PDB file of C-alpha atoms and ligand atoms in Angstrom:
ATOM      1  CA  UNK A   1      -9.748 -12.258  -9.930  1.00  0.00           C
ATOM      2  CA  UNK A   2      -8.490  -9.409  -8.208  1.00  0.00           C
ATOM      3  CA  UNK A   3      -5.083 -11.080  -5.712  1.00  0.00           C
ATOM      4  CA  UNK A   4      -4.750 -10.808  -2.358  1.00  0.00           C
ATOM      5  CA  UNK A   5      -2.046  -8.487  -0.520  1.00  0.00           C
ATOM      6  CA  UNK A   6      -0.799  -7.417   2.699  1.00  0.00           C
ATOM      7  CA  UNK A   7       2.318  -4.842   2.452  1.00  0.00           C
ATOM      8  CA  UNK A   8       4.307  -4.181   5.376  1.00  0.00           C
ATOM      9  CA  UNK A   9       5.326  -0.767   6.053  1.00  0.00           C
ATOM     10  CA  UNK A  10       8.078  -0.234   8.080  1.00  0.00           C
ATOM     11  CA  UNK A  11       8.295   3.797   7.472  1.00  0.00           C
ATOM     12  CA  UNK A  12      11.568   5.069   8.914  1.00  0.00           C
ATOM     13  CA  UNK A  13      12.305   2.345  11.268  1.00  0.00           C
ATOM     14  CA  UNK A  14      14.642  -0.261  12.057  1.00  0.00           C
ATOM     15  CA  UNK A  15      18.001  -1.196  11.430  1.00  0.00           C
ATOM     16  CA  UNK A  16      20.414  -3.880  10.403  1.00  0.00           C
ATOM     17  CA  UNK A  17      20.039  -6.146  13.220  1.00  0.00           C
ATOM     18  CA  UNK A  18      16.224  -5.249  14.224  1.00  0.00           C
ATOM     19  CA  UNK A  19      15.178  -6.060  10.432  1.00  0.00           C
ATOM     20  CA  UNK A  20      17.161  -8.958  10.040  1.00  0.00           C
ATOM     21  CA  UNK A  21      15.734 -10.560  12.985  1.00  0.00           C
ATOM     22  CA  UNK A  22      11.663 -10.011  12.139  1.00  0.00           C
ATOM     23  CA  UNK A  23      12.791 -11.167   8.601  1.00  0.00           C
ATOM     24  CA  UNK A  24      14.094 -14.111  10.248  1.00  0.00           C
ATOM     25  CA  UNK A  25      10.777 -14.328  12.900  1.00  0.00           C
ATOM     26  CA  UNK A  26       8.397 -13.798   9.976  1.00  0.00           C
ATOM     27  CA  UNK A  27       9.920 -16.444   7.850  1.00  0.00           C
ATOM     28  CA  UNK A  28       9.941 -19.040  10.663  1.00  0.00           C
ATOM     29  CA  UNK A  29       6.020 -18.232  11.565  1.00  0.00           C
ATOM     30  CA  UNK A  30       4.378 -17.990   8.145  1.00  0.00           C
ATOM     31  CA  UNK A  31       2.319 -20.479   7.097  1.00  0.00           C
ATOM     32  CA  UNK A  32       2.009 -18.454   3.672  1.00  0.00           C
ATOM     33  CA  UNK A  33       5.086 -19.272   1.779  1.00  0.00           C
ATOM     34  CA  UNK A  34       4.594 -20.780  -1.560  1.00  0.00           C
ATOM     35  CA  UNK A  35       2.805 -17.374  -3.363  1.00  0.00           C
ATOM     36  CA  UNK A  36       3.790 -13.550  -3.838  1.00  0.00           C
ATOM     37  CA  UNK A  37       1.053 -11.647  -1.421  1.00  0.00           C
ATOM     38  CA  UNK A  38       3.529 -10.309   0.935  1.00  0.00           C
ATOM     39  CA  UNK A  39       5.165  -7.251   0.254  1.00  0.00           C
ATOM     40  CA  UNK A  40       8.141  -5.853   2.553  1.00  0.00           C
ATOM     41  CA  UNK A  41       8.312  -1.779   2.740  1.00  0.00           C
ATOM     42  CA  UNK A  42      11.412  -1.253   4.426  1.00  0.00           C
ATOM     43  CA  UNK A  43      13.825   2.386   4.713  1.00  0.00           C
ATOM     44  CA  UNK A  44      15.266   2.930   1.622  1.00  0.00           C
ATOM     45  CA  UNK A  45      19.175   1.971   2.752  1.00  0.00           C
ATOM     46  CA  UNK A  46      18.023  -1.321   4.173  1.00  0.00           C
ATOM     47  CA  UNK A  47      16.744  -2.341   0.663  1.00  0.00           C
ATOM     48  CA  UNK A  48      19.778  -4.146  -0.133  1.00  0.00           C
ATOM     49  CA  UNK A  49      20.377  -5.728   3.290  1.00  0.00           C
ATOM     50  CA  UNK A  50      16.269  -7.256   2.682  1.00  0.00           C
ATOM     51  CA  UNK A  51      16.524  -8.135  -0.661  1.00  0.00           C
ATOM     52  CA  UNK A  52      19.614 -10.686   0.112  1.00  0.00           C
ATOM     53  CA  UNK A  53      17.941 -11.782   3.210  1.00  0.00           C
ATOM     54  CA  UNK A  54      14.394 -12.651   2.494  1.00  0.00           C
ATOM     55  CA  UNK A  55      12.940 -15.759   0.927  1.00  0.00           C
ATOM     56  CA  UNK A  56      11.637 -15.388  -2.291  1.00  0.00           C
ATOM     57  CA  UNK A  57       7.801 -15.439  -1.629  1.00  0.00           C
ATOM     58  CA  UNK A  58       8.211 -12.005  -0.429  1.00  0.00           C
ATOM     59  CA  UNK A  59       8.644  -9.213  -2.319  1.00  0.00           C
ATOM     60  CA  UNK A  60      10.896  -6.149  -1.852  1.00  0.00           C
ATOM     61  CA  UNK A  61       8.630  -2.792  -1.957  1.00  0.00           C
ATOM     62  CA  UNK A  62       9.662   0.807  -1.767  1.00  0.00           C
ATOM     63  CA  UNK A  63       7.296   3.719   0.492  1.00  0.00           C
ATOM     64  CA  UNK A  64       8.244   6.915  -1.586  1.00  0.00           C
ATOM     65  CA  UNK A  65       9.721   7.341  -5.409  1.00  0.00           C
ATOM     66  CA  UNK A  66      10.570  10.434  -7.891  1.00  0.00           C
ATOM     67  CA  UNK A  67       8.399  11.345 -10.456  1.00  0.00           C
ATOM     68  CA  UNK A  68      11.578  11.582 -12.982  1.00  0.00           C
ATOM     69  CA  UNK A  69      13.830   8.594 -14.206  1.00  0.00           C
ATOM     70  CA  UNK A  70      17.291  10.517 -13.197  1.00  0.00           C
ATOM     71  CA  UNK A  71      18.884  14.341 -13.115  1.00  0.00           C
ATOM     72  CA  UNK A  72      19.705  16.546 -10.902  1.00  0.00           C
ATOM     73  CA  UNK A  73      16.853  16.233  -7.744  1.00  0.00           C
ATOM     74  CA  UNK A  74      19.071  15.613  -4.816  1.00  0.00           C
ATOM     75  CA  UNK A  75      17.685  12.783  -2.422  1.00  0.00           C
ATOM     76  CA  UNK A  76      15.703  11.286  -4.935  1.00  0.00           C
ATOM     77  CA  UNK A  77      15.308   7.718  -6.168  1.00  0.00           C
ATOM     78  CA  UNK A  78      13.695   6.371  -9.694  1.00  0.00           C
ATOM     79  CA  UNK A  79      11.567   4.195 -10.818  1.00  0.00           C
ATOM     80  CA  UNK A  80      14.743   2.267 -12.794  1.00  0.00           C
ATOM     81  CA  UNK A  81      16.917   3.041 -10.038  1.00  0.00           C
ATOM     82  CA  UNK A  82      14.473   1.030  -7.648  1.00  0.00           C
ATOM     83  CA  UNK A  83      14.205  -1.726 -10.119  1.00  0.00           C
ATOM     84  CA  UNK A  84      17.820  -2.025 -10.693  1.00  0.00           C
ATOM     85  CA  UNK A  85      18.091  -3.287  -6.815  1.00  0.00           C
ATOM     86  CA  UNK A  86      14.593  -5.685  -7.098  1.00  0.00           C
ATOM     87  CA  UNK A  87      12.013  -2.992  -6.119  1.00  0.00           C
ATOM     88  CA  UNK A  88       9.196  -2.926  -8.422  1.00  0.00           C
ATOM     89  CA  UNK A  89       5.939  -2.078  -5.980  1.00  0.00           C
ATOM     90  CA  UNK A  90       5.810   1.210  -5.007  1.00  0.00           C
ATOM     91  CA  UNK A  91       3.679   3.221  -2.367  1.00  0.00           C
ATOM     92  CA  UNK A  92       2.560   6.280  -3.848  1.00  0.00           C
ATOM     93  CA  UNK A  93       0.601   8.848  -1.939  1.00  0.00           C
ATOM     94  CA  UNK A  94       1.176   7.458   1.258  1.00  0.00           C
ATOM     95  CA  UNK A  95      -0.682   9.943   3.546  1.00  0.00           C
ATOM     96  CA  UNK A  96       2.429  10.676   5.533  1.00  0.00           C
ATOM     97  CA  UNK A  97       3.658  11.953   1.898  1.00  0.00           C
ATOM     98  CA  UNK A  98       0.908  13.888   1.689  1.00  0.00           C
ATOM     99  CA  UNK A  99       0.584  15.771   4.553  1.00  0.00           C
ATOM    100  CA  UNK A 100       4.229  16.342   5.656  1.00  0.00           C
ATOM    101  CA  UNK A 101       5.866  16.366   2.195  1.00  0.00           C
ATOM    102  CA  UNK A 102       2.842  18.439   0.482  1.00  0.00           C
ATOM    103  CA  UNK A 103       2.711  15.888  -2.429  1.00  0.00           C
ATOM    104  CA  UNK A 104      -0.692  16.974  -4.355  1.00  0.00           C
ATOM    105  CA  UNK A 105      -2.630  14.914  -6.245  1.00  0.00           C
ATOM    106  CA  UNK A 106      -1.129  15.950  -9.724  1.00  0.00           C
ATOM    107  CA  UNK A 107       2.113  14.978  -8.617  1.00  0.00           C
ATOM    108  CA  UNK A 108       0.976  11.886  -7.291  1.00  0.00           C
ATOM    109  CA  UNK A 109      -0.346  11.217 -10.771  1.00  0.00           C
ATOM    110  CA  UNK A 110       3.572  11.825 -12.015  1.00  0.00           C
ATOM    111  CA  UNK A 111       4.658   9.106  -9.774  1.00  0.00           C
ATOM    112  CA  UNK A 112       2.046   6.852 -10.933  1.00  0.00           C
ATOM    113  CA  UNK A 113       3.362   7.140 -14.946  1.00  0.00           C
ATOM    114  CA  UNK A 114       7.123   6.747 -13.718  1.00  0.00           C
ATOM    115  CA  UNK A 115       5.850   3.481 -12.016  1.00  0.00           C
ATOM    116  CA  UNK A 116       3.755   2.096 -14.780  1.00  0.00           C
ATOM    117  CA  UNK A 117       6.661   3.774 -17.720  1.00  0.00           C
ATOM    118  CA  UNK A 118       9.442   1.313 -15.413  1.00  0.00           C
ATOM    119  CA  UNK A 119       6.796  -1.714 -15.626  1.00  0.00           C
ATOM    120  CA  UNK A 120       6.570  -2.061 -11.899  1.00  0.00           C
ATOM    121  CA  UNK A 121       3.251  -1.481  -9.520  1.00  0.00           C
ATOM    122  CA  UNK A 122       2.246   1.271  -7.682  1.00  0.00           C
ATOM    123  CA  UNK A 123       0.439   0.888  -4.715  1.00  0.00           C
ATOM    124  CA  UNK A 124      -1.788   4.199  -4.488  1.00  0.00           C
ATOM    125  CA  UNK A 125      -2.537   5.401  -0.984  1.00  0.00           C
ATOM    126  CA  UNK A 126      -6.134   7.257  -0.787  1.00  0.00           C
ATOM    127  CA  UNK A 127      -8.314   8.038   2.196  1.00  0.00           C
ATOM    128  CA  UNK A 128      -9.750  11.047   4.604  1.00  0.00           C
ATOM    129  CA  UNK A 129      -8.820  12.871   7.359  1.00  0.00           C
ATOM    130  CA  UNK A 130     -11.245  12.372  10.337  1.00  0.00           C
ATOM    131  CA  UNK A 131     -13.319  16.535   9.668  1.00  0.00           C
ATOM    132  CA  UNK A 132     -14.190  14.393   6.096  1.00  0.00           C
ATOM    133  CA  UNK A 133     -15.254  11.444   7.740  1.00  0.00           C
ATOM    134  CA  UNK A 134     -17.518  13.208  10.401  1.00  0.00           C
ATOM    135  CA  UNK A 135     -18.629  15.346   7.702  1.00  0.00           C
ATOM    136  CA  UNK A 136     -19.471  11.985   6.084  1.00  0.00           C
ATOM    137  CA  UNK A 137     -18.012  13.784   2.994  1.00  0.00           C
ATOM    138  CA  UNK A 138     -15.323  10.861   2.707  1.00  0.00           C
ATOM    139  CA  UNK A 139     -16.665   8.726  -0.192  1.00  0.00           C
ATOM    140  CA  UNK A 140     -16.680  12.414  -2.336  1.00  0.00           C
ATOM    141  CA  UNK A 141     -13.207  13.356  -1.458  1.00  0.00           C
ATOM    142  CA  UNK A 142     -11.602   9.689  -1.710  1.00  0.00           C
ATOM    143  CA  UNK A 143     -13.460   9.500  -5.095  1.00  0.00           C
ATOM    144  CA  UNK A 144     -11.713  13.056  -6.164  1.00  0.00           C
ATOM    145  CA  UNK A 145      -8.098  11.299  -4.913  1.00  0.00           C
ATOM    146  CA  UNK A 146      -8.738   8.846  -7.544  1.00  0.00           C
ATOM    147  CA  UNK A 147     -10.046  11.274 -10.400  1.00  0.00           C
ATOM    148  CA  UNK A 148      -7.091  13.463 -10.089  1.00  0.00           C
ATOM    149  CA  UNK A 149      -4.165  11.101 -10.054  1.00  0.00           C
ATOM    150  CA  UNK A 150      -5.579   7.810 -11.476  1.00  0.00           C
ATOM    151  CA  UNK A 151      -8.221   8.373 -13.839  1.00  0.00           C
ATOM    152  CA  UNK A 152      -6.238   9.491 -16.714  1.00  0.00           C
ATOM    153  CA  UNK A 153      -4.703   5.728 -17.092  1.00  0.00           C
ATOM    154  CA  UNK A 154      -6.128   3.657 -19.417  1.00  0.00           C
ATOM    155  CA  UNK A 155      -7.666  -0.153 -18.745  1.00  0.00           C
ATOM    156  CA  UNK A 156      -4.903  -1.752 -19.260  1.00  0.00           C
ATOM    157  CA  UNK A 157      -2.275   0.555 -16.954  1.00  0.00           C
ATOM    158  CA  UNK A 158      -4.890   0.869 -14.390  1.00  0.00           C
ATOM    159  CA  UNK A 159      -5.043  -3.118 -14.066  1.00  0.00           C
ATOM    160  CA  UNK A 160      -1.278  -2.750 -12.762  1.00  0.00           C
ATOM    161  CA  UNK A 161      -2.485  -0.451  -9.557  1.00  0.00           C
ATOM    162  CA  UNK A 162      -2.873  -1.764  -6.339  1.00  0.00           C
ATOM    163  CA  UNK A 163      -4.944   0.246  -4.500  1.00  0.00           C
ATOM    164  CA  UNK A 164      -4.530   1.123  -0.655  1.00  0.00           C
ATOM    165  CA  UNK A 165      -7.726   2.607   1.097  1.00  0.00           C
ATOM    166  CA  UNK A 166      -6.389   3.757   4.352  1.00  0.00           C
ATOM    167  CA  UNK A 167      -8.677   6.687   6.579  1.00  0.00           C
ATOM    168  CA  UNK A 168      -5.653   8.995   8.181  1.00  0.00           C
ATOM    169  CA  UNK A 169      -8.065   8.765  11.352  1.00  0.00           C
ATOM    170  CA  UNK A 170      -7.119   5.316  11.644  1.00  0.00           C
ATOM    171  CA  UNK A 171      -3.254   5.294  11.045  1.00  0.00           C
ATOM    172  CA  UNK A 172      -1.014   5.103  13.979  1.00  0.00           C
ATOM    173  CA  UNK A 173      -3.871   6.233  16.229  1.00  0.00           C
ATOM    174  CA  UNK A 174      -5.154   2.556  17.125  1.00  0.00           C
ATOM    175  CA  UNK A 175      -8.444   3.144  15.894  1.00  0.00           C
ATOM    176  CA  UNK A 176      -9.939   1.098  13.060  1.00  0.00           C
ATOM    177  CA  UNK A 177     -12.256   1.204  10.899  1.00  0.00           C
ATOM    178  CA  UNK A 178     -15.308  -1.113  11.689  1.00  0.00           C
ATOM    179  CA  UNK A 179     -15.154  -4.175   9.021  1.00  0.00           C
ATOM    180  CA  UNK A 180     -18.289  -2.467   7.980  1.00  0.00           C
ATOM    181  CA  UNK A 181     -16.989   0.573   7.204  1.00  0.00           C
ATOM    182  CA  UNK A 182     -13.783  -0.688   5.405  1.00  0.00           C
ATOM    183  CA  UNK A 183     -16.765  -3.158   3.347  1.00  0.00           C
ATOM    184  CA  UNK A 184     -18.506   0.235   2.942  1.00  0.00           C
ATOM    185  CA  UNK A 185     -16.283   2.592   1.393  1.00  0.00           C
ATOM    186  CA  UNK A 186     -13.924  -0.224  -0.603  1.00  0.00           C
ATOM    187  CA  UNK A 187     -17.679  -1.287  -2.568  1.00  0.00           C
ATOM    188  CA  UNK A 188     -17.418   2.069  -2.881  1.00  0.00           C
ATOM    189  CA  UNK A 189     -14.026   2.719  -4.549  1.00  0.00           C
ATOM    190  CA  UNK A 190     -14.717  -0.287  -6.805  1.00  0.00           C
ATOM    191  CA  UNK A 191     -18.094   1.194  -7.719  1.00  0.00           C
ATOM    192  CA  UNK A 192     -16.387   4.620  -9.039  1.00  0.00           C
ATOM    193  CA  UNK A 193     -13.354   2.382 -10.900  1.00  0.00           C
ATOM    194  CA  UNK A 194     -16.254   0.375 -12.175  1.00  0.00           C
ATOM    195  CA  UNK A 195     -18.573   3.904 -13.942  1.00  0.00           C
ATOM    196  CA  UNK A 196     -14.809   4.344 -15.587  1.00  0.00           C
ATOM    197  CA  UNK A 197     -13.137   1.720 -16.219  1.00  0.00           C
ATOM    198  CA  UNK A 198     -16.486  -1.156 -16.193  1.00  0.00           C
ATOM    199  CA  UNK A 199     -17.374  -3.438 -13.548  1.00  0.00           C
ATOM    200  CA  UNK A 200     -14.566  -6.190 -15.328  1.00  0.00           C
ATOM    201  CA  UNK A 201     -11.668  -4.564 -14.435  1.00  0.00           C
ATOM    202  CA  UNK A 202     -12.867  -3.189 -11.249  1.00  0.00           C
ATOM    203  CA  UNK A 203     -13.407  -6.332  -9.845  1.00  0.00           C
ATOM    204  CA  UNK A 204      -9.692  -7.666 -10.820  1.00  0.00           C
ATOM    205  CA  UNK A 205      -8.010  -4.415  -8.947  1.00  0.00           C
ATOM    206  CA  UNK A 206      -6.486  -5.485  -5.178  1.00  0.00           C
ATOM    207  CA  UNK A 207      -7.939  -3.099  -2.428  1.00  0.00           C
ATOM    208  CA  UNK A 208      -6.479  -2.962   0.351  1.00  0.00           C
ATOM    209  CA  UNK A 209      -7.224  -1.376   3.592  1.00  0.00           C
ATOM    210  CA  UNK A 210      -4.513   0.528   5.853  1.00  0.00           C
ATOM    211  CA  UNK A 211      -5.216   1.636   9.678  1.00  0.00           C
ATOM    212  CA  UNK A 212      -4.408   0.119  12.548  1.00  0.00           C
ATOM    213  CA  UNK A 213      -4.081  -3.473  11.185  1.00  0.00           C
ATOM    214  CA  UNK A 214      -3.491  -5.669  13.536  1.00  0.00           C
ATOM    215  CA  UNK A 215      -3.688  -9.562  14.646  1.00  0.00           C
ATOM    216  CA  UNK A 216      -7.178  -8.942  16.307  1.00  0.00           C
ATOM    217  CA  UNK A 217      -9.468  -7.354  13.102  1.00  0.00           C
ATOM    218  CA  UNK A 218      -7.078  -9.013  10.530  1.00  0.00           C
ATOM    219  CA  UNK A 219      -9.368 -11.849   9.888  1.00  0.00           C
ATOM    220  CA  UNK A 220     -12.772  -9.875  10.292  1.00  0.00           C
ATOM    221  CA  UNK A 221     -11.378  -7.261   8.337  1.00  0.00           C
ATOM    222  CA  UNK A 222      -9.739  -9.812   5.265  1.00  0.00           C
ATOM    223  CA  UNK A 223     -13.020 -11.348   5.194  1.00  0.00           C
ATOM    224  CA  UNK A 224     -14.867  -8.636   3.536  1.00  0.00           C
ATOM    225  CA  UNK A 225     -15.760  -9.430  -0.052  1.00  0.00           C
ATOM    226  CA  UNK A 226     -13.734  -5.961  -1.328  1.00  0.00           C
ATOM    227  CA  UNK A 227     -11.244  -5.990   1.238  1.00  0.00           C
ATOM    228  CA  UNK A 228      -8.187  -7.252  -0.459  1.00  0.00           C
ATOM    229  CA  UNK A 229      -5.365  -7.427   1.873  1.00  0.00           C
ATOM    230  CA  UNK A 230      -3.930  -4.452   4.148  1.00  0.00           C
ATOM    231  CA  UNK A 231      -1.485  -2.107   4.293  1.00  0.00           C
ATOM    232  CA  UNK A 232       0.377  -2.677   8.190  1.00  0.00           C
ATOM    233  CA  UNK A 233       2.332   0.086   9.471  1.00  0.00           C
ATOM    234  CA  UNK A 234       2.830  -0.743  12.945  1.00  0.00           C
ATOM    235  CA  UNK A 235       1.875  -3.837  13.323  1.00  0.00           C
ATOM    236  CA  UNK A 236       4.276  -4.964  10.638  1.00  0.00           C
ATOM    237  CA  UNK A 237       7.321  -4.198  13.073  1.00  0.00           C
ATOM    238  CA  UNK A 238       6.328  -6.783  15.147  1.00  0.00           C
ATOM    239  CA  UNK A 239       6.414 -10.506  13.978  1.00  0.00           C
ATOM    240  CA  UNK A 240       4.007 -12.031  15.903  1.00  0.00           C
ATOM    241  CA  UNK A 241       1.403  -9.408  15.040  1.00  0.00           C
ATOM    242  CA  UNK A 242       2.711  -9.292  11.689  1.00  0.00           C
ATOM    243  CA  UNK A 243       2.748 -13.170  11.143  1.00  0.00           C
ATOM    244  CA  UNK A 244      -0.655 -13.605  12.598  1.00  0.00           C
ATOM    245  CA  UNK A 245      -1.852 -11.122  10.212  1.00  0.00           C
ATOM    246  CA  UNK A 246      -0.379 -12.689   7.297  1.00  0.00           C
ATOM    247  CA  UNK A 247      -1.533 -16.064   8.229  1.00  0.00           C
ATOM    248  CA  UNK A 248      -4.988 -14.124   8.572  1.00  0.00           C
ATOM    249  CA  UNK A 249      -5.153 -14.973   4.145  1.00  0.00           C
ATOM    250  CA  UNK A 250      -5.558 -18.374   4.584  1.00  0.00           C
TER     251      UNK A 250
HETATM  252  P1  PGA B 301      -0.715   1.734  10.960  1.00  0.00           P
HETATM  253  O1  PGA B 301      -0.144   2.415   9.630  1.00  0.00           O
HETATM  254  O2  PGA B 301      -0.948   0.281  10.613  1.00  0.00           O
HETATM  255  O3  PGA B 301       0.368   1.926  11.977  1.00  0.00           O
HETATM  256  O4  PGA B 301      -1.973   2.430  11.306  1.00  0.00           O
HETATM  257  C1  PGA B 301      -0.717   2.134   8.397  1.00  0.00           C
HETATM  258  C2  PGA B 301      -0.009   2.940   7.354  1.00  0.00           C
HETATM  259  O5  PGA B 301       0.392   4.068   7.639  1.00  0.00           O
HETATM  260  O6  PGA B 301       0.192   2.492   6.238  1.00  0.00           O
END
């Protein structure tokens, strides 16, 4: 049985007193408090300030991580270094990462072993740009995403991946993917884990979808039999979207 997720991803927003609060709204609204499927993203210096706040049925997540353990890389943050503070689920591959950081798939793989080496969980990030999806190229170049920086694991490190479909057409931009088309390409991704890895451990990996999340497709969208959870960006600043979604599991 594959579990079910939803990660909030705060990107590079908030602050001391704005994060406290929705930590403090969220808490108060939830009516999903007594198992691990919610994952808090914040900005890296607010780690701390979350992890000493929050209750314990949600964990502390980090959006971005070095590929290397420690040395001289300026700005960067480890896999032990996260871990060391309570972070052990990491985005990797995060479109945002992609596109305005230029991280390639073979680096993305890197950042996958440093997770998996520090025995904490990636959360891979995969998904088109809108030319692929009117191309209706996007099952070909999501399946490539996966070849090139997760197909090298083995079973048994790949059962430790969370992964996060999210079409960049539908991030930030308020546009969804139909529940059909999240159904579509997620029976998809498990299909191309399953020719690898066999249909066994593709149906215990968490999918889940990222795009415009919000309290009015969370349930349609959660309901879909390889839709595991989602991946909120902007919804997730904003606790009564947020907590609706959440509450969207039950
Ligand atoms: P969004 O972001 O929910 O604001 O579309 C999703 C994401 O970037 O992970």
């Amino acid at each position: 049985m594959n579990s079910m997720y939803i990660v909030a991803n705060w990107k590079m927003n908030g602050d001391q007193i704005f994060n406290s609060h929705l930590i403090t709204t969220i808490e108060k609204n939830s009516v999903i408090n007594d198992a691990s499927h919610m994952i808090i993203c914040p900005s890296m210096p607010y780690l701390q300030q979350i992890n000493t706040q929050k209750p314990s049925y949600m964990i502390l997540g980090a959006q971005n991580i070095s590929q290397y353990d420690n040395g001289a890389y300026t700005g960067e943050i480890s896999a032990p270094m996260y871990s060391s503070v309570g972070v052990n689920h990491i985005v990797i591959g995060h479109s945002e990462r992609r596109e305005y950081f230029a991280e390639s798939d073979a680096l993305l793989a890197e950042k996958v072993n440093a997770v998996l080496a520090n025995n904490s969980t990636p959360i891979f990030c995969c998904g088109e740009p809108l030319a692929i999806r009117e191309a209706e190229t996007q099952n070909a170049f999501v399946e490539n995403q996966l070849i090139n920086s997760l197909f090298h694991l083995s079973s048994e490190q790949l059962l430790k991946v969370v992964i996060a479909y999210e079409p960049i057409w539908a991030i930030g931009t308020g546009k969804t993917a139909s529940s059909a088309q999240a159904q579509e390409i997620h029976a998809f991704i498990r299909s191309v884990l399953a020719i690898k890895y066999g249909a066994d451990i593709a149906d215990q990996i968490s999918i889940l979808y990222g795009g415009s999340v919000k309290a009015a497709n969370a349930v349609e969208l959660f309901s879909q039999p390889d839709v595991d959870g989602g991946l909120v960006g902007g919804a997730s600043l904003i606790a009564t979207e947020f907590t609706a979604i959440i509450n969207a599991l039950q």
